[in-house]
Amino acid sequence: MGIFHARIAIGQECIFRGDQSEFSDHPGYSIQYVRELERRLRKAKAAPQEQGRVVPRMLKDSLHADLLSHPTTDEPHQRIGLQNGNTSNRLLGKDSFATLPEDVERPLEASSNEFSDVNQKTWKFEFHGHTSLLGFLGRLLDIRASNRQGEEPEGQIVEEFQNDRLSPPEETPTGLPDPVELYYPHHAILFIDTYFKSLHYIYPVIDQYVFMERSQALWTGQNDKFGRPVHQGFKSLYFAVLSLGALTRTWTEGSINGMDRYGWSDMLFEKSEALMGRPGSLSNLEAVQTLILLAQICQQQLNPNLAYTYLGQAVRTVFSAGMNRLTHFRSGFPQDSPGLVVSRTWWALYSLETECSVMLGRPDILGSDSCHNRPPPPLTGDTEAIIVPAMLGLSKILRRISKEMYWEHAGLGVKVEKAGALELELDAWAAQLPAKIRPTVQGDTLPALGGLTLNNHYWPELQKLMLRLRYLHAKTILFYLFFLHTQQKRRPHAEALSIYARKCTQSAVELIEGIHAAYCLHHFFRTWWNNTTYIAFGLSILLSLFAREPIKARPLSENLAHIEKALELLEVMNECSVARNIGNLARELVDTLLTARTDDQGSVESLSQLDMSMGINVEPPNQWDTPMGFDVGEGGMNVDFNSFNFFETFPLAFETTDGPEQNGNPWGQ
């Protein structure tokens, strides 16, 4: 029978079942009940066929059904299941609060029109929130059904009340399996191993066990353990993992099968991108994970503009499918896998979107945090997933820094006060992290190694290192505008500005020292070219200070020692054309400053040239016009955050004619 087959196939209770209490007094299911279920199943299968299409995989092969195939981890998290007896295909958001204790006041949104469902024409998950027209129409259908005794609503509102003409099915099966050779089974394991032993520990959005299981099905040309063919969404994710692994791998060979690092990564990137199809073609968890990885590839290639675009697509896909919310989907379906893969993916994306937006001086599209009611993973346990809530806390502070220090209009005194409060929040965030991943937030070069211990696992040390670098980056950004403000001749709040400028400088120094120590300790870390952003940020601050030192004192300057370390880091990443160009430009500036003429005019000339390249106005007109878009006066203090974009610090470094861009790089501009 259909219901028993569905239970066996997915290893869970059937998604089409009703409330168990309805049948608890019966030893079995009646023939009439089983026939009714089969009638509904036939109707669901027939609907797409009437449209002239072949039914793709059944619902169990989509996002929420895929969750059921994730294995239970060593420390399983309790499922946030939302059970009730509604067997309709459309379940409203009010059911999401069915498990609240009776003495807890229900939120007002509990009576809203929020719901989530699968469009059986396009086979995509769709979420519709409180103000959605479909939500209002759905409530009318509920009212109609309640006035027709025992009759369930016919059809689906996501199909009947919107035009899907331009939304093709997620995938059109050809009936012919792809040749196994197209998945490079003999080389893939090298790139997969690189990914899961490095960047996966920073953004653990993929379940490695499930990924390897489905990869095995690709390599053998077989179906998965549930008898399903490997679908298009996973194929796209598969190639994205391989591309990122190939890019960040430590290559001891000149080439593999005739291709080098860029050859493999570019080719695999293009395959993943092609399988994603046009925007909206895929709307499930694997589509979001793929977009996250494509964005990470762009970040490692130092194309933040395209990374920003992919992350925006990923966020919109999450919102479209409702993965950021605990919205009841269907009775008996879990809200997440035992390992909380949906929660991990969404909140890791939240952190990535925040950091990328700040790096570019652009607004993010995350909206208000009140829109996201899916809880993050707990900040406990012995799995790599604990970095997700750890970075989430830092990301929320970083969003506040971006908004309150750079976007909002306020007087200098207000900014000084807010900066002090935000610094306390940063330190409090670090203090509450678990000891195994808690970074040392103050000190010299020793904490840059992450406070290494002999009895710790591999991944906590890596996470501790990255959390420290991101803490220092956030602190540098927090005090950067005060560093710029000290360039004025006339400075209100001079004492606070001086203190905060020193903190900015110290954070920049520790950032460079920390990355330098990591490069000495972890050889694979040298292929994480996205660290160039941190290096260039710190380098720009130190070069600005170095230019203001007396010419005769420059050769023995302490700043010069840190600058040389930054240049050494950029030289190590000589395979990356952007890092190489930044290093060349910075080296030229250092040489110019060291050979500057000792007369006053020469000093002014060399200094003004550097300041122009840094975007800094040394002597602002009218004494009150401050550098980098600051405006202090009656209207308050306004900062043009676009001028904060660190990529404009070294503009010539990004005018490259060599490297992968020359060979049709898919993420080149």
XYZ file of C-alpha atoms in Angstrom, residues 112-432:
321
model
C -1.165 35.117 11.109
C -1.410 33.696 7.602
C 2.150 32.336 7.491
C 2.593 28.984 5.771
C 4.975 26.892 3.711
C 4.220 24.367 0.977
C 5.518 22.655 -2.160
C 4.279 23.901 -5.503
C 3.459 20.662 -7.323
C 3.799 22.326 -10.720
C 7.342 23.547 -10.198
C 8.320 21.202 -7.340
C 9.798 24.052 -5.342
C 9.384 24.959 -1.703
C 7.546 28.223 -1.188
C 7.160 30.272 1.964
C 4.469 32.938 2.321
C 4.557 35.262 5.310
C 2.060 37.200 7.366
C 1.171 39.771 4.705
C 1.166 37.433 1.704
C -1.956 37.551 -0.471
C -1.875 33.767 -0.692
C -2.026 33.594 3.079
C -5.219 35.646 3.100
C -6.729 33.524 0.335
C -5.723 30.372 2.172
C -7.631 31.482 5.218
C -10.697 31.923 3.036
C -10.278 28.343 1.843
C -10.087 27.217 5.453
C -13.307 29.035 6.230
C -14.989 27.428 3.233
C -13.750 23.990 4.223
C -14.946 24.427 7.800
C -18.439 25.105 6.505
C -18.445 21.955 4.408
C -18.627 19.092 6.833
C -15.649 16.752 6.523
C -14.439 18.207 3.235
C -10.807 19.156 2.783
C -9.703 22.072 0.620
C -9.192 21.059 -2.994
C -5.961 21.904 -4.791
C -3.118 24.082 -3.588
C -3.218 27.826 -3.270
C 0.446 28.115 -4.310
C -0.626 26.668 -7.666
C -4.103 28.066 -8.152
C -3.529 31.687 -7.207
C -0.259 32.504 -8.945
C 1.050 32.079 -12.484
C 3.968 29.641 -12.742
C 4.399 29.971 -16.482
C 7.916 31.400 -16.138
C 8.920 29.031 -13.332
C 9.996 25.730 -14.884
C 10.178 22.509 -12.858
C 13.292 22.123 -10.766
C 14.589 19.521 -13.148
C 13.458 17.740 -16.289
C 14.637 14.108 -16.222
C 16.146 12.877 -19.455
C 15.903 9.220 -18.523
C 19.577 8.746 -19.380
C 22.170 8.573 -16.589
C 25.257 10.751 -16.874
C 28.528 8.958 -17.597
C 30.332 8.262 -14.335
C 33.517 9.752 -15.795
C 31.937 13.208 -15.746
C 32.239 13.244 -11.955
C 36.015 12.573 -11.915
C 35.897 9.784 -9.318
C 39.672 9.222 -9.466
C 40.526 12.830 -8.614
C 37.502 14.051 -6.684
C 38.572 12.571 -3.367
C 41.677 14.819 -3.316
C 39.570 17.964 -3.539
C 36.800 16.725 -1.255
C 39.329 15.830 1.431
C 40.852 19.314 1.225
C 37.492 20.988 1.723
C 36.336 18.879 4.657
C 39.692 19.241 6.438
C 39.930 23.009 6.148
C 37.208 25.507 5.204
C 34.437 23.137 6.298
C 35.503 23.745 9.900
C 34.879 27.482 9.487
C 31.497 27.184 7.754
C 30.220 23.650 8.499
C 27.114 23.798 6.315
C 27.367 20.315 4.772
C 26.873 16.941 6.432
C 30.008 15.068 5.385
C 28.457 11.629 5.872
C 25.504 12.367 3.599
C 27.719 14.112 1.057
C 30.079 11.157 0.744
C 27.178 8.719 0.537
C 25.637 10.562 -2.397
C 29.019 11.094 -4.032
C 29.489 7.336 -3.960
C 26.196 6.977 -5.812
C 27.498 9.371 -8.482
C 30.762 7.494 -8.856
C 29.081 4.103 -9.182
C 26.193 5.281 -11.348
C 23.685 3.900 -8.849
C 20.732 5.316 -6.951
C 21.055 6.344 -3.327
C 20.091 4.077 -0.437
C 16.441 5.068 -0.820
C 16.432 4.076 -4.483
C 16.393 7.656 -5.715
C 18.599 8.985 -8.522
C 21.022 11.681 -7.465
C 19.256 14.898 -8.333
C 20.461 18.074 -9.957
C 20.770 20.084 -6.749
C 23.317 17.701 -5.280
C 25.301 17.548 -8.518
C 25.692 21.313 -8.418
C 26.783 21.150 -4.774
C 29.197 18.322 -5.586
C 31.048 20.352 -8.222
C 31.127 23.427 -5.951
C 32.824 21.412 -3.187
C 35.358 20.067 -5.678
C 36.046 23.540 -7.066
C 36.675 25.067 -3.641
C 38.826 22.106 -2.635
C 40.898 22.359 -5.808
C 41.401 26.089 -5.285
C 42.501 25.889 -1.642
C 44.465 22.641 -1.865
C 48.209 22.638 -1.237
C 49.493 21.614 -4.653
C 52.704 19.618 -4.549
C 52.188 18.629 -8.187
C 52.531 20.926 -11.151
C 49.309 19.556 -12.581
C 46.814 16.722 -12.205
C 45.537 15.125 -15.378
C 46.926 18.055 -17.359
C 45.301 20.835 -15.303
C 46.647 23.023 -12.512
C 44.890 24.654 -9.564
C 43.056 27.236 -11.655
C 42.262 24.832 -14.466
C 40.465 22.424 -12.153
C 38.765 25.058 -10.037
C 37.515 27.099 -12.997
C 36.188 24.060 -14.833
C 34.380 22.690 -11.772
C 32.999 26.129 -10.914
C 31.465 26.417 -14.373
C 29.837 22.991 -14.045
C 28.314 23.885 -10.690
C 27.105 27.235 -11.964
C 25.541 25.657 -15.063
C 23.670 23.053 -13.013
C 22.223 25.805 -10.814
C 20.384 27.099 -13.869
C 18.763 30.468 -13.991
C 17.835 32.180 -10.704
C 14.966 30.364 -9.043
C 15.491 27.074 -10.864
C 16.500 25.377 -7.633
C 14.899 26.234 -4.314
C 16.069 23.813 -1.658
C 18.744 23.340 0.958
C 21.374 22.123 -1.490
C 20.807 25.173 -3.693
C 21.570 27.424 -0.718
C 24.650 25.398 0.195
C 25.878 25.569 -3.399
C 25.483 29.338 -3.554
C 27.396 29.658 -0.273
C 30.281 27.632 -1.682
C 30.287 29.551 -4.973
C 30.508 32.753 -2.935
C 33.412 31.324 -0.929
C 35.226 30.485 -4.159
C 34.778 34.079 -5.298
C 36.063 35.316 -1.948
C 39.148 33.126 -2.188
C 39.688 34.428 -5.730
C 39.343 37.947 -4.301
C 36.297 38.845 -6.353
C 34.117 40.175 -3.521
C 31.641 41.784 -5.885
C 30.550 38.442 -7.319
C 30.650 36.829 -3.877
C 28.249 39.527 -2.681
C 25.920 38.660 -5.569
C 25.930 34.921 -4.863
C 25.339 35.479 -1.156
C 22.408 37.718 -2.023
C 20.944 34.918 -4.135
C 21.445 32.483 -1.280
C 19.665 34.756 1.203
C 16.735 35.232 -1.184
C 16.517 31.474 -1.713
C 16.392 30.935 2.047
C 13.622 33.493 2.383
C 11.704 31.965 -0.537
C 11.766 28.515 1.062
C 11.267 29.796 4.612
C 14.426 28.166 5.966
C 15.045 31.117 8.267
C 11.802 30.449 10.099
C 10.116 27.682 12.060
C 7.117 27.444 9.794
C 5.010 24.320 10.000
C 5.290 22.460 6.718
C 3.433 19.172 7.007
C 2.315 17.041 9.885
C 5.049 14.627 10.930
C 7.874 16.431 9.158
C 10.811 17.530 11.334
C 11.914 21.138 11.305
C 15.532 20.083 10.910
C 17.886 17.123 10.787
C 19.331 15.683 14.022
C 22.535 17.601 13.273
C 20.576 20.831 12.618
C 21.889 21.170 9.076
C 19.228 23.730 8.106
C 20.015 25.897 11.118
C 23.755 25.598 10.507
C 23.354 26.573 6.860
C 21.125 29.574 7.475
C 23.112 31.103 10.321
C 26.457 30.475 8.595
C 25.014 32.311 5.588
C 23.963 35.128 7.915
C 27.578 35.534 9.080
C 28.995 35.338 5.565
C 26.551 37.926 4.232
C 27.390 40.277 7.099
C 31.155 40.038 6.676
C 31.054 40.371 2.890
C 28.763 43.410 3.092
C 31.024 45.141 5.602
C 34.113 44.368 3.534
C 32.487 46.090 0.566
C 30.916 48.937 2.509
C 27.469 47.904 1.315
C 24.195 47.169 3.089
C 23.247 43.551 3.651
C 19.810 42.151 2.793
C 19.253 40.192 5.996
C 16.518 42.468 7.273
C 15.476 42.652 10.893
C 16.549 39.824 13.186
C 12.938 39.563 14.308
C 12.179 38.006 10.904
C 14.337 34.971 11.697
C 12.825 32.722 14.350
C 14.787 29.571 13.545
C 17.109 29.097 16.541
C 20.845 28.726 15.911
C 22.697 25.565 16.950
C 23.659 25.503 20.629
C 27.005 26.897 21.708
C 27.813 23.555 23.313
C 28.835 20.095 22.232
C 31.870 18.477 20.731
C 31.290 19.054 17.024
C 32.590 21.662 14.629
C 29.081 23.177 14.455
C 29.743 25.276 17.568
C 31.527 27.852 15.430
C 28.210 28.770 13.786
C 26.618 30.334 16.899
C 30.038 31.694 17.876
C 30.396 33.619 14.619
C 26.738 34.604 14.733
C 27.292 36.609 17.902
C 30.240 38.404 16.333
C 28.303 39.054 13.117
C 25.501 40.767 14.993
C 28.000 43.088 16.658
C 29.652 43.716 13.284
C 26.261 44.699 11.836
C 25.841 47.198 14.653
C 29.315 48.610 14.042
C 28.485 49.077 10.377
C 25.150 50.721 11.117
C 25.922 52.850 14.169
C 29.469 53.911 13.364
C 29.323 54.375 9.595
C 25.788 54.586 8.245
C 23.963 56.606 10.886
C 24.249 60.385 11.237
C 25.502 61.345 14.682
C 27.880 63.755 16.357
C 31.438 62.816 17.194
C 30.657 62.626 20.903
C 27.875 60.128 20.241
C 30.189 58.025 18.081
C 32.834 58.010 20.805
C 30.299 56.815 23.359
C 28.916 54.106 21.059
C 32.397 52.868 20.221
C 33.141 52.285 23.893
C 29.927 50.321 24.353
C 30.556 48.225 21.245
C 34.084 47.412 22.399
C 32.658 46.073 25.651
C 30.232 43.926 23.657
C 33.079 42.526 21.574
C 35.043 41.552 24.665
C 31.944 40.085 26.320
C 31.269 38.028 23.190
C 34.770 36.558 23.284
C 34.582 35.850 27.023
C 31.421 33.727 26.755
